[in-house]
Amino acid sequence: MSRPFLSGSVADVCFDLVATASEYGDEQGLADAVEQRVRSHGIVPERIGNSIVARTGGPGSAIVLVGHLDTVPNWAGGVAERTDQRIVGRGASDMKGGVAVMLRLLERMIDAPQPVAFIFYDREEGPNSDNGIHRVLADSTVLDPKPKLAVVLEPTAGTIHAGAVGSFNARVVFRGKSAHSARPWEGDNAISLALAEALARFAQREPVPVEVDGLLYHDVVTVTMLNAGIAHNVLPDRVELSVNVRIAPGRSAEAAQAEVVALAGPEAELTWLDTALPAEPRLSDPIVSDFVTRTGLPVFPKQAWTDVATLQEWGVPAFNYGPGEPSQAHQPGEWVEIAMLEECERVLAEELGAP
């Protein structure tokens, strides 16, 4: 007899998750499956859009485990595979491995006294303004009283990643005047305007190391996309750059945005598209420091943005700890080590007092 979907070992559950497509904005099928699996344990979850919130254990403030269901688009020809050592497929590392650990722990914590909440949420891989966690934190009654600690199971290679760098996205536009490419003196090439000074300034802007609580983060400004031109024989009258900014904990949004305005220069039209603030490490919080001490896990800075920032803004201490290599996120051939899935489940089960 075949096993029920999303049951079995943590590797079994991870394979099922990876085999179920759930690209950003198309999470309903996987959310339905997760809800059904939660209900199969006799737990009545909250359904908030395509996010699922559940709770086990007794009354009081819970520890909450957090994982997003969505992935970035799959690579061409990508399918779920299982070897003796790895689960391969889109989302294996980011972050269906973490979600698999959560589903295993939910099953193991059903009869345990420690209150534990679980947030399986949608729409993380897009603009922060559309992130499903915001609706969950605003509308959930399962999360009342407010949790005392949040563990976000993003890929950290089995270490603790404290805090998070902020992430801002800007559209930077340079305008010229269109003309026939045979007579460029009749126009004003917008590409030349952008390349002459602004792109050089962005390219020369080196990452800036920033130490916070003994952890080394980096402020980064990167041009990630460039779009210009309509034909081979037409001078472009418009160039659009996409600029991504990562700021270390403690740096203000205003300072970071002012720097980008200066780098773009007075000729540019600049629009901020999306902002997600950084998160402090909070390693001195007793509940966080106790976890670090008991587990003996190494601690590193999170040189990326995660919903640790959202949860801390909500008022809950949080850190990243999960299976998967961060370098595998969003990559063709993405994988997670089965041994790391098992180790992450073991560590969290021990911390939560799972049978």
Short mmCIF file of C-alpha atoms in Angstrom, two decimals:
data_model
loop_
_atom_site.label_atom_id
_atom_site.label_comp_id
_atom_site.label_asym_id
_atom_site.label_seq_id
_atom_site.Cartn_x
_atom_site.Cartn_y
_atom_site.Cartn_z
CA MET A 1 0.00 0.00 0.00
CA SER A 2 1.34 3.44 -0.88
CA ARG A 3 1.86 5.92 1.94
CA PRO A 4 -0.46 8.93 2.30
CA PHE A 5 0.73 12.13 0.63
CA LEU A 6 3.02 14.24 2.88
CA SER A 7 3.54 11.34 5.29
CA GLY A 8 6.50 9.13 6.15
CA SER A 9 10.03 10.29 6.87
CA VAL A 10 11.16 13.88 6.53
CA ALA A 11 12.77 12.92 3.21
CA ASP A 12 9.47 11.40 2.02
CA VAL A 13 7.61 14.57 2.94
CA CYS A 14 10.21 16.78 1.30
CA PHE A 15 10.01 14.79 -1.94
CA ASP A 16 6.22 15.14 -2.01
CA LEU A 17 6.49 18.89 -1.47
CA VAL A 18 9.12 19.32 -4.19
CA ALA A 19 7.08 17.19 -6.60
CA THR A 20 4.12 19.57 -6.14
CA ALA A 21 4.62 22.79 -8.09
CA SER A 22 3.85 25.93 -6.08
CA GLU A 23 5.38 28.88 -7.88
CA TYR A 24 4.74 32.34 -6.46
CA GLY A 25 1.05 33.15 -6.88
CA ASP A 26 0.08 29.53 -7.60
CA GLU A 27 0.22 27.98 -4.13
CA GLN A 28 -3.40 26.82 -3.79
CA GLY A 29 -2.81 23.15 -4.67
CA LEU A 30 0.00 22.75 -2.16
CA ALA A 31 -1.87 24.76 0.47
CA ASP A 32 -4.85 22.41 0.03
CA ALA A 33 -2.58 19.40 0.53
CA VAL A 34 -0.95 20.86 3.64
CA GLU A 35 -4.34 21.73 5.12
CA GLN A 36 -5.61 18.21 4.45
CA ARG A 37 -2.52 16.71 6.08
CA VAL A 38 -2.90 18.91 9.17
CA ARG A 39 -6.57 17.93 9.46
CA SER A 40 -5.65 14.24 9.19
CA HIS A 41 -3.98 14.62 12.61
CA GLY A 42 -7.22 15.86 14.17
CA ILE A 43 -6.07 19.49 14.18
CA VAL A 44 -8.37 22.19 12.83
CA PRO A 45 -6.12 24.78 11.16
CA GLU A 46 -6.81 28.34 10.11
CA ARG A 47 -6.93 28.95 6.37
CA ILE A 48 -5.99 32.52 5.48
CA GLY A 49 -5.89 32.77 1.71
CA ASN A 50 -3.38 30.13 0.71
CA SER A 51 -1.66 30.19 4.10
CA ILE A 52 -2.22 27.58 6.81
CA VAL A 53 -1.81 28.25 10.53
CA ALA A 54 -1.97 25.44 13.08
CA ARG A 55 -1.14 24.86 16.73
CA THR A 56 -0.32 21.94 19.00
CA GLY A 57 0.27 21.61 22.74
CA GLY A 58 -1.16 23.37 25.73
CA PRO A 59 -2.18 26.97 26.41
CA GLY A 60 0.15 29.94 26.62
CA SER A 61 2.63 31.69 24.39
CA ALA A 62 3.95 29.32 21.73
CA ILE A 63 7.16 28.89 19.83
CA VAL A 64 6.21 29.36 16.17
CA LEU A 65 7.86 27.60 13.24
CA VAL A 66 7.60 29.52 9.98
CA GLY A 67 7.98 28.46 6.34
CA HIS A 68 6.74 29.68 2.96
CA LEU A 69 5.09 27.33 0.49
CA ASP A 70 5.95 29.16 -2.73
CA THR A 71 9.02 28.92 -4.94
CA VAL A 72 10.57 30.90 -7.75
CA PRO A 73 9.83 29.55 -11.28
CA ASN A 74 11.25 26.15 -12.12
CA TRP A 75 14.23 25.74 -14.42
CA ALA A 76 13.63 24.24 -17.88
CA GLY A 77 13.02 20.52 -17.54
CA GLY A 78 13.31 20.52 -13.76
CA VAL A 79 11.60 17.56 -12.05
CA ALA A 80 11.64 16.18 -8.51
CA GLU A 81 14.20 13.44 -7.96
CA ARG A 82 15.42 11.45 -4.98
CA THR A 83 18.82 9.88 -4.57
CA ASP A 84 20.33 8.09 -1.58
CA GLN A 85 21.62 11.41 -0.26
CA ARG A 86 19.55 14.24 -1.74
CA ILE A 87 16.14 15.54 -2.73
CA VAL A 88 16.49 17.45 -5.99
CA GLY A 89 13.99 19.89 -7.50
CA ARG A 90 12.69 23.43 -7.36
CA GLY A 91 12.23 24.52 -3.77
CA ALA A 92 14.22 21.65 -2.23
CA SER A 93 16.49 24.11 -0.45
CA ASP A 94 14.31 27.24 -0.51
CA MET A 95 12.39 26.19 1.39
CA LYS A 96 10.42 22.98 1.07
CA GLY A 97 13.07 21.19 3.09
CA GLY A 98 12.19 23.47 5.99
CA VAL A 99 8.47 22.97 5.41
CA ALA A 100 9.01 19.19 5.47
CA VAL A 101 10.68 19.50 8.87
CA MET A 102 7.71 21.57 10.09
CA LEU A 103 5.18 18.97 8.95
CA ARG A 104 7.14 16.21 10.67
CA LEU A 105 7.35 18.21 13.90
CA LEU A 106 3.64 19.03 13.80
CA GLU A 107 2.91 15.29 13.71
CA ARG A 108 5.36 14.59 16.54
CA MET A 109 4.14 17.44 18.77
CA ILE A 110 0.44 16.52 18.79
CA ASP A 111 0.53 15.04 22.30
CA ALA A 112 3.40 17.13 23.68
CA PRO A 113 2.69 19.82 26.31
CA GLN A 114 4.88 22.57 24.78
CA PRO A 115 2.66 24.95 22.76
CA VAL A 116 3.96 25.17 19.19
CA ALA A 117 2.42 27.10 16.30
CA PHE A 118 3.09 26.52 12.61
CA ILE A 119 2.80 29.09 9.82
CA PHE A 120 2.81 27.73 6.27
CA TYR A 121 2.39 30.86 4.16
CA ASP A 122 2.19 32.00 0.55
CA ARG A 123 3.63 34.71 -1.72
CA GLU A 124 7.02 35.17 -0.08
CA GLU A 125 9.01 35.13 -3.32
CA GLY A 126 7.54 38.39 -4.64
CA PRO A 127 7.17 41.99 -3.51
CA ASN A 128 7.10 42.41 0.25
CA SER A 129 3.81 44.28 0.00
CA ASP A 130 2.15 41.09 -1.36
CA ASN A 131 3.78 38.71 1.13
CA GLY A 132 1.17 36.39 2.65
CA ILE A 133 2.73 36.56 6.10
CA HIS A 134 1.40 40.09 6.61
CA ARG A 135 -2.19 38.88 6.32
CA VAL A 136 -1.46 35.93 8.60
CA LEU A 137 -0.02 38.10 11.35
CA ALA A 138 -2.91 40.55 11.05
CA ASP A 139 -5.78 38.03 10.93
CA SER A 140 -4.73 34.86 12.76
CA THR A 141 -6.39 34.00 16.05
CA VAL A 142 -4.21 30.89 16.48
CA LEU A 143 -1.27 33.22 17.10
CA ASP A 144 -2.95 34.80 20.13
CA PRO A 145 -1.30 35.16 22.59
CA LYS A 146 1.66 36.40 20.59
CA PRO A 147 4.42 33.76 20.27
CA LYS A 148 7.50 34.05 22.47
CA LEU A 149 9.93 32.98 19.71
CA ALA A 150 9.87 32.42 15.95
CA VAL A 151 12.16 30.06 14.05
CA VAL A 152 12.15 30.67 10.29
CA LEU A 153 13.26 27.50 8.52
CA GLU A 154 14.95 29.19 5.56
CA PRO A 155 18.07 27.39 4.30
CA THR A 156 21.02 28.01 6.63
CA ALA A 157 23.00 24.77 6.19
CA GLY A 158 22.02 23.75 9.70
CA THR A 159 23.50 26.82 11.37
CA ILE A 160 21.80 29.84 12.91
CA HIS A 161 21.56 32.91 10.69
CA ALA A 162 20.80 35.90 12.88
CA GLY A 163 19.10 39.07 11.72
CA ALA A 164 18.71 39.95 8.06
CA VAL A 165 19.80 42.64 5.67
CA GLY A 166 17.07 44.90 4.33
CA SER A 167 16.12 44.81 0.65
CA PHE A 168 15.00 47.81 -1.41
CA ASN A 169 14.26 47.89 -5.13
CA ALA A 170 14.33 51.00 -7.30
CA ARG A 171 13.54 51.83 -10.92
CA VAL A 172 16.01 54.35 -12.33
CA VAL A 173 15.14 55.96 -15.69
CA PHE A 174 17.32 58.07 -17.97
CA ARG A 175 15.72 59.94 -20.87
CA GLY A 176 17.23 61.09 -24.15
CA LYS A 177 15.88 61.94 -27.59
CA SER A 178 15.12 59.39 -30.30
CA ALA A 179 16.76 59.65 -33.74
CA HIS A 180 17.86 57.53 -36.68
CA SER A 181 21.06 55.68 -35.81
CA ALA A 182 22.63 56.91 -39.07
CA ARG A 183 22.26 60.50 -37.79
CA PRO A 184 22.86 60.25 -34.05
CA TRP A 185 23.63 63.99 -33.82
CA GLU A 186 19.92 64.62 -34.31
CA GLY A 187 19.10 62.88 -31.03
CA ASP A 188 20.39 62.19 -27.55
CA ASN A 189 21.28 58.57 -26.80
CA ALA A 190 19.83 57.64 -23.41
CA ILE A 191 22.20 54.67 -23.14
CA SER A 192 25.18 56.99 -23.43
CA LEU A 193 23.71 59.19 -20.70
CA ALA A 194 23.34 56.20 -18.37
CA LEU A 195 26.66 54.56 -19.21
CA ALA A 196 28.75 57.71 -19.12
CA GLU A 197 28.43 58.37 -15.42
CA ALA A 198 25.65 56.64 -13.51
CA LEU A 199 26.49 53.02 -14.35
CA ALA A 200 30.14 53.71 -13.59
CA ARG A 201 29.22 55.10 -10.18
CA PHE A 202 27.08 52.05 -9.40
CA ALA A 203 29.85 49.69 -10.58
CA GLN A 204 32.44 51.43 -8.41
CA ARG A 205 30.30 51.20 -5.29
CA GLU A 206 31.95 48.39 -3.30
CA PRO A 207 30.16 46.31 -0.65
CA VAL A 208 30.54 47.99 2.75
CA PRO A 209 31.13 45.69 5.76
CA VAL A 210 29.09 46.56 8.84
CA GLU A 211 29.63 44.77 12.17
CA VAL A 212 26.58 44.31 14.39
CA ASP A 213 26.78 42.29 17.63
CA GLY A 214 29.99 40.68 16.41
CA LEU A 215 28.44 39.62 13.07
CA LEU A 216 29.66 41.06 9.77
CA TYR A 217 26.92 42.16 7.36
CA HIS A 218 27.44 44.00 4.06
CA ASP A 219 25.69 47.01 2.56
CA VAL A 220 25.35 46.31 -1.17
CA VAL A 221 24.04 48.31 -4.14
CA THR A 222 23.64 46.34 -7.39
CA VAL A 223 22.25 47.09 -10.84
CA THR A 224 20.34 43.89 -11.66
CA MET A 225 18.53 44.71 -14.93
CA LEU A 226 18.85 47.13 -17.85
CA ASN A 227 16.24 47.74 -20.54
CA ALA A 228 16.59 50.08 -23.51
CA GLY A 229 15.90 50.47 -27.21
CA ILE A 230 13.21 49.47 -29.70
CA ALA A 231 15.20 48.67 -32.87
CA HIS A 232 18.73 48.27 -34.22
CA ASN A 233 18.54 51.53 -36.17
CA VAL A 234 16.90 53.80 -33.59
CA LEU A 235 18.64 55.78 -30.87
CA PRO A 236 16.97 54.86 -27.58
CA ASP A 237 15.22 57.74 -25.86
CA ARG A 238 14.83 55.84 -22.59
CA VAL A 239 16.95 53.53 -20.43
CA GLU A 240 15.58 51.79 -17.35
CA LEU A 241 17.79 50.30 -14.66
CA SER A 242 16.65 48.04 -11.85
CA VAL A 243 18.68 48.62 -8.70
CA ASN A 244 18.65 46.34 -5.66
CA VAL A 245 19.91 47.66 -2.33
CA ARG A 246 20.81 45.52 0.70
CA ILE A 247 21.33 47.37 3.97
CA ALA A 248 22.78 46.07 7.21
CA PRO A 249 20.86 46.15 10.50
CA GLY A 250 21.02 49.58 12.07
CA ARG A 251 21.23 51.57 8.85
CA SER A 252 18.21 53.76 8.12
CA ALA A 253 16.12 53.45 4.99
CA GLU A 254 16.49 57.19 4.44
CA ALA A 255 20.29 57.00 4.38
CA ALA A 256 20.30 54.07 1.96
CA GLN A 257 17.82 55.73 -0.37
CA ALA A 258 19.74 59.01 -0.32
CA GLU A 259 22.88 57.15 -1.38
CA VAL A 260 21.12 55.60 -4.38
CA VAL A 261 19.74 58.99 -5.41
CA ALA A 262 23.29 60.36 -5.36
CA LEU A 263 24.67 57.41 -7.34
CA ALA A 264 21.95 57.76 -9.97
CA GLY A 265 22.66 61.47 -10.39
CA PRO A 266 20.47 64.48 -11.15
CA GLU A 267 19.56 63.29 -14.66
CA ALA A 268 17.78 60.21 -13.34
CA GLU A 269 14.11 59.67 -12.51
CA LEU A 270 14.01 57.34 -9.52
CA THR A 271 11.02 55.40 -8.17
CA TRP A 272 11.12 53.12 -5.12
CA LEU A 273 9.20 49.93 -5.89
CA ASP A 274 9.53 47.83 -2.76
CA THR A 275 11.11 48.18 0.66
CA ALA A 276 11.81 45.54 3.30
CA LEU A 277 13.64 46.71 6.40
CA PRO A 278 16.58 44.85 7.98
CA ALA A 279 16.39 42.86 11.22
CA GLU A 280 18.71 43.09 14.23
CA PRO A 281 20.49 39.87 15.34
CA ARG A 282 18.91 40.04 18.83
CA LEU A 283 21.40 37.49 20.13
CA SER A 284 21.17 39.01 23.60
CA ASP A 285 17.47 38.14 23.93
CA PRO A 286 17.40 35.41 26.62
CA ILE A 287 15.20 33.05 24.61
CA VAL A 288 17.51 33.35 21.59
CA SER A 289 20.77 33.10 23.55
CA ASP A 290 19.43 30.07 25.45
CA PHE A 291 18.67 28.29 22.15
CA VAL A 292 22.17 29.08 20.86
CA THR A 293 23.78 27.88 24.09
CA ARG A 294 21.80 24.65 24.36
CA THR A 295 22.25 23.60 20.74
CA GLY A 296 25.85 24.76 20.38
CA LEU A 297 25.08 25.73 16.78
CA PRO A 298 27.38 28.25 15.09
CA VAL A 299 25.90 31.69 14.41
CA PHE A 300 26.35 33.69 11.20
CA PRO A 301 24.85 36.91 9.83
CA LYS A 302 21.97 36.53 7.37
CA GLN A 303 23.24 38.25 4.23
CA ALA A 304 19.78 38.17 2.71
CA TRP A 305 16.29 39.33 3.62
CA THR A 306 13.86 36.91 5.28
CA ASP A 307 10.67 37.20 7.29
CA VAL A 308 12.74 37.25 10.46
CA ALA A 309 12.50 41.01 9.84
CA THR A 310 8.70 40.88 9.56
CA LEU A 311 8.34 38.82 12.73
CA GLN A 312 10.66 41.06 14.74
CA GLU A 313 8.78 44.13 13.55
CA TRP A 314 5.63 42.35 14.80
CA GLY A 315 7.32 42.09 18.19
CA VAL A 316 8.60 38.50 18.33
CA PRO A 317 12.30 37.52 18.63
CA ALA A 318 13.24 35.48 15.58
CA PHE A 319 16.14 33.85 13.78
CA ASN A 320 16.75 31.65 10.73
CA TYR A 321 17.53 27.97 11.20
CA GLY A 322 16.82 25.33 8.59
CA PRO A 323 18.14 22.63 6.29
CA GLY A 324 19.44 23.37 2.84
CA GLU A 325 22.41 25.28 1.51
CA PRO A 326 21.70 28.99 0.97
CA SER A 327 23.78 28.82 -2.22
CA GLN A 328 21.29 26.32 -3.68
CA ALA A 329 18.34 28.72 -3.47
CA HIS A 330 16.88 29.61 -6.89
CA GLN A 331 19.53 27.53 -8.71
CA PRO A 332 19.03 25.02 -11.55
CA GLY A 333 19.42 21.55 -10.06
CA GLU A 334 18.49 22.82 -6.58
CA TRP A 335 18.94 20.18 -3.87
CA VAL A 336 18.85 19.52 -0.14
CA GLU A 337 20.82 16.86 1.73
CA ILE A 338 18.62 14.22 3.38
CA ALA A 339 21.05 14.05 6.31
CA MET A 340 20.56 17.77 6.91
CA LEU A 341 16.76 17.38 6.86
CA GLU A 342 17.08 14.68 9.51
CA GLU A 343 19.51 16.70 11.62
CA CYS A 344 17.31 19.80 11.56
CA GLU A 345 14.30 17.72 12.61
CA ARG A 346 16.35 16.17 15.43
CA VAL A 347 17.60 19.50 16.79
CA LEU A 348 14.19 21.16 16.78
CA ALA A 349 12.43 18.08 18.15
CA GLU A 350 14.86 18.04 21.06
CA GLU A 351 14.37 21.75 21.71
CA LEU A 352 10.58 21.47 21.57
CA GLY A 353 10.41 18.33 23.69
CA ALA A 354 8.92 16.15 20.97
CA PRO A 355 8.34 12.48 21.86
#
